[in-house]
Short mmCIF file of C-alpha atoms in Angstrom, two decimals:
data_model
loop_
_atom_site.label_atom_id
_atom_site.label_comp_id
_atom_site.label_asym_id
_atom_site.label_seq_id
_atom_site.Cartn_x
_atom_site.Cartn_y
_atom_site.Cartn_z
CA MET X 1 -80.75 226.52 -155.10
CA LYS X 2 -81.02 225.73 -158.81
CA SER X 3 -84.06 226.91 -160.71
CA ASN X 4 -84.88 223.30 -161.59
CA LEU X 5 -85.35 222.62 -157.89
CA LYS X 6 -88.33 224.98 -157.80
CA LYS X 7 -89.77 223.27 -160.86
CA TYR X 8 -89.28 219.91 -159.15
CA LEU X 9 -91.00 221.02 -155.97
CA LEU X 10 -93.97 222.60 -157.70
CA SER X 11 -94.88 219.36 -159.43
CA GLY X 12 -98.15 217.86 -158.23
CA VAL X 13 -98.12 215.16 -155.62
CA MET X 14 -100.07 211.96 -156.23
CA LEU X 15 -100.33 209.45 -153.42
CA GLY X 16 -99.77 205.77 -154.07
CA ALA X 17 -102.13 203.00 -153.10
CA THR X 18 -100.67 202.68 -149.60
CA ALA X 19 -101.26 206.30 -148.66
CA LEU X 20 -104.72 206.30 -150.18
CA THR X 21 -105.66 203.17 -148.31
CA LEU X 22 -104.51 204.68 -145.04
CA ALA X 23 -106.45 207.83 -145.77
CA ALA X 24 -109.60 205.82 -146.41
CA CYS X 25 -109.15 204.00 -143.11
CA GLY X 26 -108.50 207.19 -141.13
CA SER X 27 -110.98 208.71 -138.71
CA GLY X 28 -113.61 211.08 -139.97
CA SER X 29 -112.31 213.89 -137.75
CA GLY X 30 -108.83 213.46 -139.21
CA GLU X 31 -110.17 213.75 -142.74
CA LYS X 32 -112.17 216.83 -141.85
CA LYS X 33 -109.13 218.54 -140.42
CA ALA X 34 -107.01 217.67 -143.44
CA SER X 35 -109.50 219.07 -145.94
CA GLY X 36 -111.00 221.95 -144.00
CA SER X 37 -108.16 223.44 -141.95
CA SER X 38 -106.12 226.32 -143.35
CA ASP X 39 -103.29 225.67 -140.86
CA LYS X 40 -99.92 224.53 -142.10
CA THR X 41 -99.12 220.85 -142.14
CA ASP X 42 -96.37 220.13 -139.62
CA VAL X 43 -93.75 217.57 -140.63
CA THR X 44 -91.11 216.41 -138.17
CA LEU X 45 -87.76 215.53 -139.72
CA TRP X 46 -85.07 213.55 -137.91
CA ILE X 47 -81.58 214.24 -139.25
CA THR X 48 -78.13 213.11 -138.24
CA THR X 49 -76.28 214.97 -135.49
CA ASP X 50 -74.34 218.16 -136.27
CA SER X 51 -76.24 218.82 -139.50
CA LYS X 52 -79.03 221.17 -138.43
CA LYS X 53 -77.34 224.27 -139.85
CA PHE X 54 -77.19 222.72 -143.30
CA TYR X 55 -80.79 221.50 -143.23
CA THR X 56 -82.13 224.80 -141.93
CA LYS X 57 -80.62 226.52 -144.95
CA VAL X 58 -81.75 223.90 -147.47
CA LEU X 59 -85.31 223.82 -146.12
CA GLU X 60 -85.79 227.55 -146.67
CA ASP X 61 -86.41 226.91 -150.36
CA PHE X 62 -88.68 223.96 -149.63
CA GLU X 63 -90.91 225.96 -147.29
CA LYS X 64 -90.92 228.94 -149.64
CA ASP X 65 -92.21 226.77 -152.48
CA ASN X 66 -94.52 224.84 -150.12
CA PRO X 67 -95.99 227.52 -147.84
CA ASP X 68 -98.58 225.06 -146.52
CA ILE X 69 -95.86 222.86 -144.97
CA HIS X 70 -93.77 223.58 -141.88
CA VAL X 71 -90.76 221.34 -141.16
CA LYS X 72 -89.53 220.82 -137.63
CA VAL X 73 -85.90 219.66 -137.67
CA VAL X 74 -84.59 217.44 -134.86
CA GLU X 75 -81.04 216.07 -134.65
CA THR X 76 -80.71 212.39 -133.71
CA GLU X 77 -78.17 209.63 -134.22
CA ASP X 78 -79.26 208.16 -137.55
CA ALA X 79 -77.37 204.93 -136.80
CA LYS X 80 -80.05 204.32 -134.15
CA ALA X 81 -82.98 205.26 -136.40
CA GLN X 82 -84.48 201.78 -136.41
CA GLU X 83 -84.29 201.54 -132.63
CA ASN X 84 -85.67 205.03 -132.00
CA VAL X 85 -88.55 204.84 -134.49
CA LYS X 86 -89.70 201.36 -133.43
CA LYS X 87 -89.98 202.41 -129.76
CA ASP X 88 -93.16 204.33 -130.55
CA PRO X 89 -93.79 205.00 -134.26
CA SER X 90 -96.80 207.27 -133.59
CA SER X 91 -94.64 209.76 -131.68
CA ALA X 92 -91.52 209.40 -133.84
CA ALA X 93 -90.55 211.57 -136.81
CA ASP X 94 -92.63 211.71 -139.99
CA VAL X 95 -89.46 211.61 -142.11
CA PHE X 96 -86.14 210.28 -140.86
CA ALA X 97 -82.62 209.52 -142.08
CA LEU X 98 -81.26 206.00 -141.76
CA PRO X 99 -78.54 203.68 -143.09
CA HIS X 100 -80.00 201.25 -145.61
CA ASP X 101 -79.08 198.10 -143.69
CA GLN X 102 -81.85 198.92 -141.17
CA LEU X 103 -84.53 198.88 -143.85
CA GLY X 104 -85.49 195.21 -143.58
CA GLN X 105 -86.25 195.35 -139.87
CA LEU X 106 -88.35 198.50 -140.28
CA VAL X 107 -90.36 196.99 -143.14
CA ASP X 108 -90.88 193.64 -141.44
CA SER X 109 -92.08 195.38 -138.28
CA GLY X 110 -94.60 197.41 -140.30
CA VAL X 111 -93.07 200.81 -139.49
CA ILE X 112 -92.58 201.92 -143.10
CA GLN X 113 -94.53 201.10 -146.24
CA GLU X 114 -93.85 200.84 -149.96
CA ILE X 115 -93.56 204.35 -151.37
CA PRO X 116 -96.00 205.68 -154.01
CA GLU X 117 -95.32 204.69 -157.60
CA LYS X 118 -94.74 208.31 -158.67
CA TYR X 119 -91.66 208.48 -156.47
CA VAL X 120 -90.47 204.99 -157.38
CA ASP X 121 -90.31 206.11 -161.01
CA GLU X 122 -88.36 209.23 -160.04
CA ILE X 123 -85.85 207.20 -158.01
CA LYS X 124 -85.33 204.67 -160.80
CA SER X 125 -84.66 207.40 -163.35
CA ALA X 126 -82.36 209.56 -161.19
CA GLN X 127 -80.49 207.29 -158.77
CA SER X 128 -77.72 204.75 -159.35
CA GLU X 129 -78.58 201.06 -159.53
CA THR X 130 -76.76 200.33 -156.28
CA ALA X 131 -78.56 203.18 -154.50
CA LEU X 132 -81.87 201.80 -155.76
CA ALA X 133 -80.86 198.35 -154.49
CA GLY X 134 -80.22 199.85 -151.05
CA ALA X 135 -83.73 201.34 -151.00
CA THR X 136 -85.38 198.12 -152.20
CA TYR X 137 -86.52 195.21 -150.04
CA LYS X 138 -88.30 192.12 -151.33
CA ASP X 139 -88.61 193.74 -154.77
CA LYS X 140 -90.37 196.87 -153.46
CA VAL X 141 -88.97 200.38 -152.93
CA TYR X 142 -89.39 201.72 -149.41
CA ALA X 143 -87.12 204.76 -149.11
CA PHE X 144 -85.36 207.65 -150.86
CA PRO X 145 -81.56 207.43 -151.44
CA TYR X 146 -79.55 210.59 -150.84
CA GLY X 147 -75.95 209.34 -150.73
CA ILE X 148 -73.58 206.40 -150.86
CA GLU X 149 -70.71 205.32 -148.66
CA SER X 150 -67.83 202.92 -149.18
CA GLN X 151 -64.37 202.40 -147.85
CA VAL X 152 -61.42 203.34 -150.05
CA LEU X 153 -57.65 202.93 -149.91
CA TYR X 154 -55.68 205.78 -148.32
CA TYR X 155 -51.94 205.84 -149.06
CA ASN X 156 -48.86 207.96 -148.52
CA LYS X 157 -47.56 209.21 -151.87
CA LYS X 158 -44.05 209.50 -150.46
CA MET X 159 -43.97 205.74 -149.96
CA LEU X 160 -46.06 204.37 -152.83
CA ASN X 161 -47.23 205.50 -156.24
CA GLU X 162 -50.50 205.02 -158.10
CA ASN X 163 -49.33 201.88 -159.90
CA GLN X 164 -48.04 200.20 -156.75
CA VAL X 165 -51.31 200.58 -154.86
CA SER X 166 -53.27 198.70 -157.52
CA SER X 167 -52.07 195.41 -156.02
CA TYR X 168 -52.01 194.27 -152.38
CA GLU X 169 -48.96 192.15 -153.12
CA ASN X 170 -47.08 195.19 -154.45
CA ILE X 171 -48.12 197.26 -151.45
CA THR X 172 -46.84 194.72 -148.95
CA LYS X 173 -43.69 194.01 -151.00
CA ASP X 174 -42.68 197.64 -151.46
CA ALA X 175 -44.12 199.16 -148.27
CA THR X 176 -46.73 198.32 -145.63
CA PHE X 177 -50.48 197.82 -145.27
CA GLY X 178 -52.24 198.34 -141.94
CA ALA X 179 -55.41 196.62 -140.73
CA ASN X 180 -56.75 194.99 -137.59
CA LEU X 181 -56.87 191.21 -137.81
CA LYS X 182 -56.33 190.56 -134.10
CA ALA X 183 -59.75 192.03 -133.36
CA VAL X 184 -61.57 191.95 -136.69
CA ASP X 185 -64.27 194.39 -137.68
CA ALA X 186 -66.47 192.26 -139.96
CA TYR X 187 -67.58 195.37 -141.83
CA LYS X 188 -64.01 195.80 -143.07
CA ILE X 189 -62.79 192.21 -143.43
CA GLY X 190 -65.95 190.17 -144.11
CA PRO X 191 -66.18 191.23 -147.78
CA LEU X 192 -63.02 189.20 -148.51
CA PHE X 193 -65.41 186.25 -148.91
CA MET X 194 -67.38 188.11 -151.57
CA SER X 195 -64.09 189.02 -153.26
CA VAL X 196 -63.52 185.33 -154.01
CA GLY X 197 -67.06 184.87 -155.32
CA ASP X 198 -68.87 183.68 -152.21
CA LYS X 199 -72.32 184.99 -151.29
CA LEU X 200 -73.71 186.54 -148.11
CA PHE X 201 -77.45 185.79 -148.01
CA GLY X 202 -77.50 184.84 -151.68
CA ASP X 203 -77.37 186.88 -154.88
CA THR X 204 -79.73 189.58 -153.60
CA GLY X 205 -78.67 189.59 -149.95
CA GLU X 206 -82.17 188.49 -148.90
CA ASP X 207 -81.90 184.68 -148.88
CA VAL X 208 -81.49 183.62 -145.25
CA LYS X 209 -80.04 180.25 -146.33
CA GLY X 210 -77.95 181.73 -149.14
CA THR X 211 -74.55 182.14 -147.42
CA ASP X 212 -71.99 179.74 -148.94
CA TRP X 213 -68.75 180.64 -147.20
CA ASN X 214 -68.12 177.01 -146.19
CA ASN X 215 -66.57 176.07 -149.54
CA SER X 216 -63.01 175.87 -150.90
CA ALA X 217 -62.96 179.57 -151.69
CA GLY X 218 -64.00 180.37 -148.11
CA ILE X 219 -61.25 178.15 -146.76
CA SER X 220 -58.74 180.04 -148.91
CA VAL X 221 -59.88 183.29 -147.27
CA LEU X 222 -59.17 181.90 -143.81
CA GLN X 223 -55.78 180.67 -144.99
CA TRP X 224 -54.98 184.12 -146.41
CA ILE X 225 -55.86 185.72 -143.08
CA ALA X 226 -53.64 183.28 -141.21
CA ASP X 227 -50.79 183.91 -143.66
CA GLN X 228 -50.75 187.65 -142.92
CA LYS X 229 -49.13 186.91 -139.56
CA ASN X 230 -45.95 186.03 -141.47
CA ASN X 231 -46.27 188.79 -144.06
CA SER X 232 -43.65 191.42 -143.23
CA GLY X 233 -45.57 194.01 -145.24
CA PHE X 234 -48.73 193.56 -143.17
CA ILE X 235 -48.89 195.55 -139.93
CA ASN X 236 -51.64 194.81 -137.44
CA VAL X 237 -53.04 198.11 -136.16
CA GLY X 238 -55.87 198.96 -133.83
CA ASP X 239 -57.36 202.34 -133.03
CA ASP X 240 -53.89 203.82 -133.53
CA TYR X 241 -53.94 203.43 -137.32
CA ILE X 242 -53.93 207.18 -137.98
CA SER X 243 -50.89 207.75 -135.76
CA GLN X 244 -49.19 204.77 -137.42
CA PHE X 245 -49.97 206.36 -140.79
CA GLU X 246 -48.52 209.66 -139.58
CA ASN X 247 -45.25 208.14 -138.38
CA GLU X 248 -45.00 206.08 -141.58
CA LYS X 249 -45.18 202.71 -139.84
CA ILE X 250 -47.94 201.95 -142.35
CA ALA X 251 -48.08 203.31 -145.88
CA THR X 252 -51.71 202.37 -146.56
CA PHE X 253 -54.98 201.60 -144.80
CA GLU X 254 -58.60 201.17 -145.81
CA SER X 255 -61.35 203.33 -144.36
CA GLY X 256 -64.27 205.52 -145.32
CA PRO X 257 -64.77 209.22 -146.10
CA TRP X 258 -65.00 209.94 -142.37
CA ASP X 259 -61.20 209.53 -142.10
CA LYS X 260 -60.18 211.85 -144.93
CA GLU X 261 -59.47 214.92 -142.79
CA LYS X 262 -57.54 212.85 -140.22
CA ALA X 263 -55.47 211.35 -143.01
CA ILE X 264 -54.68 214.80 -144.39
CA GLU X 265 -53.59 215.96 -140.95
CA ALA X 266 -51.39 212.88 -140.63
CA VAL X 267 -49.37 213.14 -143.86
CA GLY X 268 -50.37 216.43 -145.46
CA LYS X 269 -52.72 217.13 -148.33
CA ASP X 270 -50.03 216.87 -151.00
CA ASN X 271 -48.86 213.48 -149.73
CA LEU X 272 -52.27 211.85 -149.34
CA GLY X 273 -53.37 209.52 -152.09
CA ILE X 274 -56.85 208.00 -152.36
CA ALA X 275 -57.65 205.02 -154.57
CA VAL X 276 -60.06 202.18 -155.06
CA TYR X 277 -59.36 198.84 -153.37
CA PRO X 278 -56.41 196.90 -154.81
CA LYS X 279 -56.39 193.53 -156.51
CA ILE X 280 -55.48 190.78 -154.07
CA THR X 281 -54.28 187.20 -154.48
CA ILE X 282 -56.22 184.62 -152.43
CA GLY X 283 -55.89 180.88 -152.93
CA GLY X 284 -53.55 181.46 -155.87
CA ASN X 285 -56.11 183.59 -157.75
CA GLU X 286 -55.88 187.33 -158.24
CA VAL X 287 -59.27 188.88 -157.51
CA GLN X 288 -60.64 192.36 -156.94
CA GLN X 289 -60.91 193.09 -153.24
CA LYS X 290 -64.46 194.19 -152.42
CA ALA X 291 -66.04 196.36 -149.76
CA PHE X 292 -69.51 196.75 -148.33
CA LEU X 293 -71.51 199.56 -149.92
CA GLY X 294 -73.77 201.63 -147.72
CA VAL X 295 -76.70 203.72 -148.97
CA LYS X 296 -78.02 206.70 -147.03
CA LEU X 297 -81.81 206.92 -147.04
CA TYR X 298 -84.80 208.97 -146.00
CA ALA X 299 -87.90 207.04 -145.03
CA VAL X 300 -91.48 208.07 -144.28
CA ASN X 301 -93.18 206.95 -141.09
CA GLN X 302 -96.93 207.20 -141.68
CA ALA X 303 -97.95 206.40 -138.11
CA PRO X 304 -97.98 210.01 -136.78
CA ALA X 305 -100.31 211.04 -139.64
CA ASN X 306 -102.99 208.61 -138.42
CA GLY X 307 -104.46 208.33 -141.90
CA ASP X 308 -104.31 212.07 -142.70
CA SER X 309 -103.70 211.98 -146.48
CA LYS X 310 -102.63 215.63 -146.59
CA LYS X 311 -99.92 215.03 -144.01
CA ILE X 312 -98.76 211.82 -145.68
CA ALA X 313 -98.49 213.69 -148.99
CA ALA X 314 -96.38 216.37 -147.29
CA ASP X 315 -94.14 213.70 -145.77
CA TYR X 316 -93.41 212.10 -149.14
CA LYS X 317 -92.88 215.46 -150.79
CA LEU X 318 -90.25 216.35 -148.17
CA ALA X 319 -88.45 213.00 -148.43
CA SER X 320 -88.36 213.30 -152.21
CA TYR X 321 -87.01 216.85 -151.99
CA LEU X 322 -84.22 215.83 -149.61
CA SER X 323 -83.03 213.16 -152.06
CA SER X 324 -83.33 215.44 -155.12
CA GLU X 325 -80.53 216.36 -157.50
CA ALA X 326 -80.29 219.93 -156.21
CA VAL X 327 -80.06 218.96 -152.54
CA GLN X 328 -77.51 216.24 -153.30
CA GLU X 329 -75.39 218.83 -155.06
CA ALA X 330 -75.69 221.17 -152.09
CA GLN X 331 -74.79 218.51 -149.54
CA PHE X 332 -71.76 217.39 -151.54
CA LYS X 333 -70.42 220.94 -151.81
CA ASP X 334 -71.11 221.76 -148.16
CA GLU X 335 -67.93 221.10 -146.15
CA THR X 336 -69.94 220.11 -143.08
CA ARG X 337 -71.72 217.36 -145.05
CA ASN X 338 -69.61 216.35 -148.08
CA ILE X 339 -71.79 213.29 -148.74
CA ILE X 340 -71.04 211.34 -151.91
CA PRO X 341 -74.12 211.59 -154.17
CA SER X 342 -76.30 208.68 -155.26
CA ASN X 343 -77.86 210.75 -158.05
CA THR X 344 -76.23 209.72 -161.35
CA THR X 345 -76.25 213.22 -162.85
CA ILE X 346 -74.36 214.61 -159.84
CA GLN X 347 -71.98 211.63 -159.86
CA GLU X 348 -70.96 212.57 -163.40
CA ALA X 349 -70.46 216.28 -162.66
CA ASP X 350 -66.91 217.66 -162.94
CA TYR X 351 -66.81 218.72 -159.29
CA VAL X 352 -67.40 215.08 -158.31
CA THR X 353 -65.18 213.32 -160.87
CA ASN X 354 -62.33 215.74 -160.12
CA ASP X 355 -62.60 215.05 -156.38
CA GLU X 356 -60.24 212.17 -155.59
CA LEU X 357 -62.28 210.78 -152.69
CA ALA X 358 -65.68 211.17 -154.34
CA ASN X 359 -64.46 209.64 -157.58
CA ALA X 360 -63.02 206.66 -155.69
CA VAL X 361 -66.26 206.09 -153.74
CA VAL X 362 -68.41 206.34 -156.89
CA THR X 363 -66.13 203.83 -158.62
CA MET X 364 -66.21 201.57 -155.55
CA SER X 365 -70.02 201.63 -155.68
CA GLY X 366 -69.95 199.50 -158.83
CA SER X 367 -70.57 195.77 -158.49
CA GLU X 368 -66.95 194.99 -159.43
CA TYR X 369 -65.72 196.69 -156.26
CA SER X 370 -68.48 196.37 -153.68
CA VAL X 371 -71.51 194.48 -152.43
CA VAL X 372 -74.57 196.33 -151.19
CA MET X 373 -74.72 195.44 -147.51
CA PRO X 374 -77.62 193.02 -146.92
CA LYS X 375 -80.55 194.58 -145.07
CA ILE X 376 -82.42 191.52 -143.78
CA PRO X 377 -82.82 191.23 -139.99
CA GLU X 378 -80.47 188.22 -139.90
CA MET X 379 -77.55 190.59 -140.53
CA THR X 380 -77.48 191.02 -136.76
CA ASN X 381 -76.19 187.42 -136.60
CA PHE X 382 -73.39 188.19 -139.03
CA TRP X 383 -71.30 190.76 -137.20
CA THR X 384 -70.12 189.01 -134.07
CA ALA X 385 -70.15 185.47 -135.45
CA SER X 386 -67.95 186.24 -138.45
CA ALA X 387 -65.64 188.60 -136.54
CA ALA X 388 -64.90 185.87 -133.99
CA VAL X 389 -63.94 183.28 -136.63
CA LEU X 390 -61.76 185.73 -138.57
CA SER X 391 -59.98 187.00 -135.45
CA ASP X 392 -59.41 183.51 -134.08
CA THR X 393 -57.93 182.42 -137.40
CA TYR X 394 -55.36 185.22 -137.42
CA ASN X 395 -54.58 184.70 -133.74
CA GLY X 396 -53.90 181.00 -134.31
CA LYS X 397 -56.81 179.72 -132.25
CA ILE X 398 -58.29 178.03 -135.32
CA LYS X 399 -55.96 175.63 -137.16
CA PRO X 400 -56.13 174.79 -140.88
CA ASP X 401 -57.65 171.36 -140.21
CA GLN X 402 -60.51 173.14 -138.40
CA TYR X 403 -61.34 175.65 -141.15
CA GLN X 404 -64.08 173.57 -142.75
CA ALA X 405 -65.88 172.81 -139.50
CA LYS X 406 -65.63 176.41 -138.33
CA LEU X 407 -67.05 177.71 -141.61
CA ASP X 408 -69.84 175.12 -141.52
CA GLN X 409 -70.83 176.40 -138.09
CA LEU X 410 -70.42 180.04 -139.12
CA VAL X 411 -72.85 179.60 -142.01
CA LYS X 412 -75.39 178.13 -139.59
CA ASP X 413 -74.83 180.95 -137.10
CA ILE X 414 -75.28 183.61 -139.77
CA SER X 415 -78.56 182.09 -140.94
CA GLY X 416 -79.80 181.78 -137.36
CA ASP X 417 -79.87 177.97 -137.37
CA LYS X 418 -79.43 176.34 -133.99
#
């Protein structure tokens, strides 16, 4: 680890108002144990599956510089963090990894609290604006960003060049683009509405009544989807998209970092190109196609501490360490992790900017190319409701004269209106 990591870890820890309030409300026996016991403070950390080897190595430095803290590492499925923590917060992990779109439900249910001001200042100074947005809910910061995730465009260099893939129209004129519109995944296709300027839960993604897809721009998105059925350059693909990429039935597809190795196996490292999303013409207007941006977070669950200020301090120290510059560098360079950093200093490092995938994801994380996925609980309404309308449009079940009514109902369904 870098020498600046040790300096970072040795800095004093000051608890924010939330932790101090909890400590004041804790039992007398808990306070006595925290101040009088010489035993190590145990902190349980939930991490994503198949990552324990990496964390065991990284935590060696943390425990060396913090000999009074012992970290117990447990692998879980971080996509189910909200579900697993809410079952019984008092017996769940002290620190856990989660995707940012689960933040709203955890905050609203009282599982996690606003983090101390000391760490808020550190996050604001070190992390990208979009990463900070992912960790913020109702204008307060609740978690520590440690990475970002966005889809990118994968293409076969034998079939298309860098200039051609800058435009969807060029891609489908000169070669082929593969996606699934028969059975839409709203994560992949839903952002077309934001590409034309529409909002999902308002400007900040937190306004329940702020979805405006039932306008002329939204209608043009449905018409574009319907038109792809007659676009010879568009190929509908399902779970077979990698094999279709390999046999050159499709020249391009959009997916996330998780498909990089499969794409290399399909066409070879020298033939694989990676780029940001292309421009796309919808309703006669050329716009920048957008994607959802995901932010990877660590959050602190104070329930197991039961008001023990020493333990709460250890929890926050660990979460801060795991999102630090040094650990983000280590996780990016580790082939088993290879997570795109949210730390701005690491994003600007040569080993990131020279990496085709990382550079594309960092570029995609800008507001021109992506929208931070909303994190309010009503997002659960969004997935199935929007996917059904988009799929039915492509499959011809929804006709043009029904677009307005279907979008009116979709906006109600997304907001939870009956």
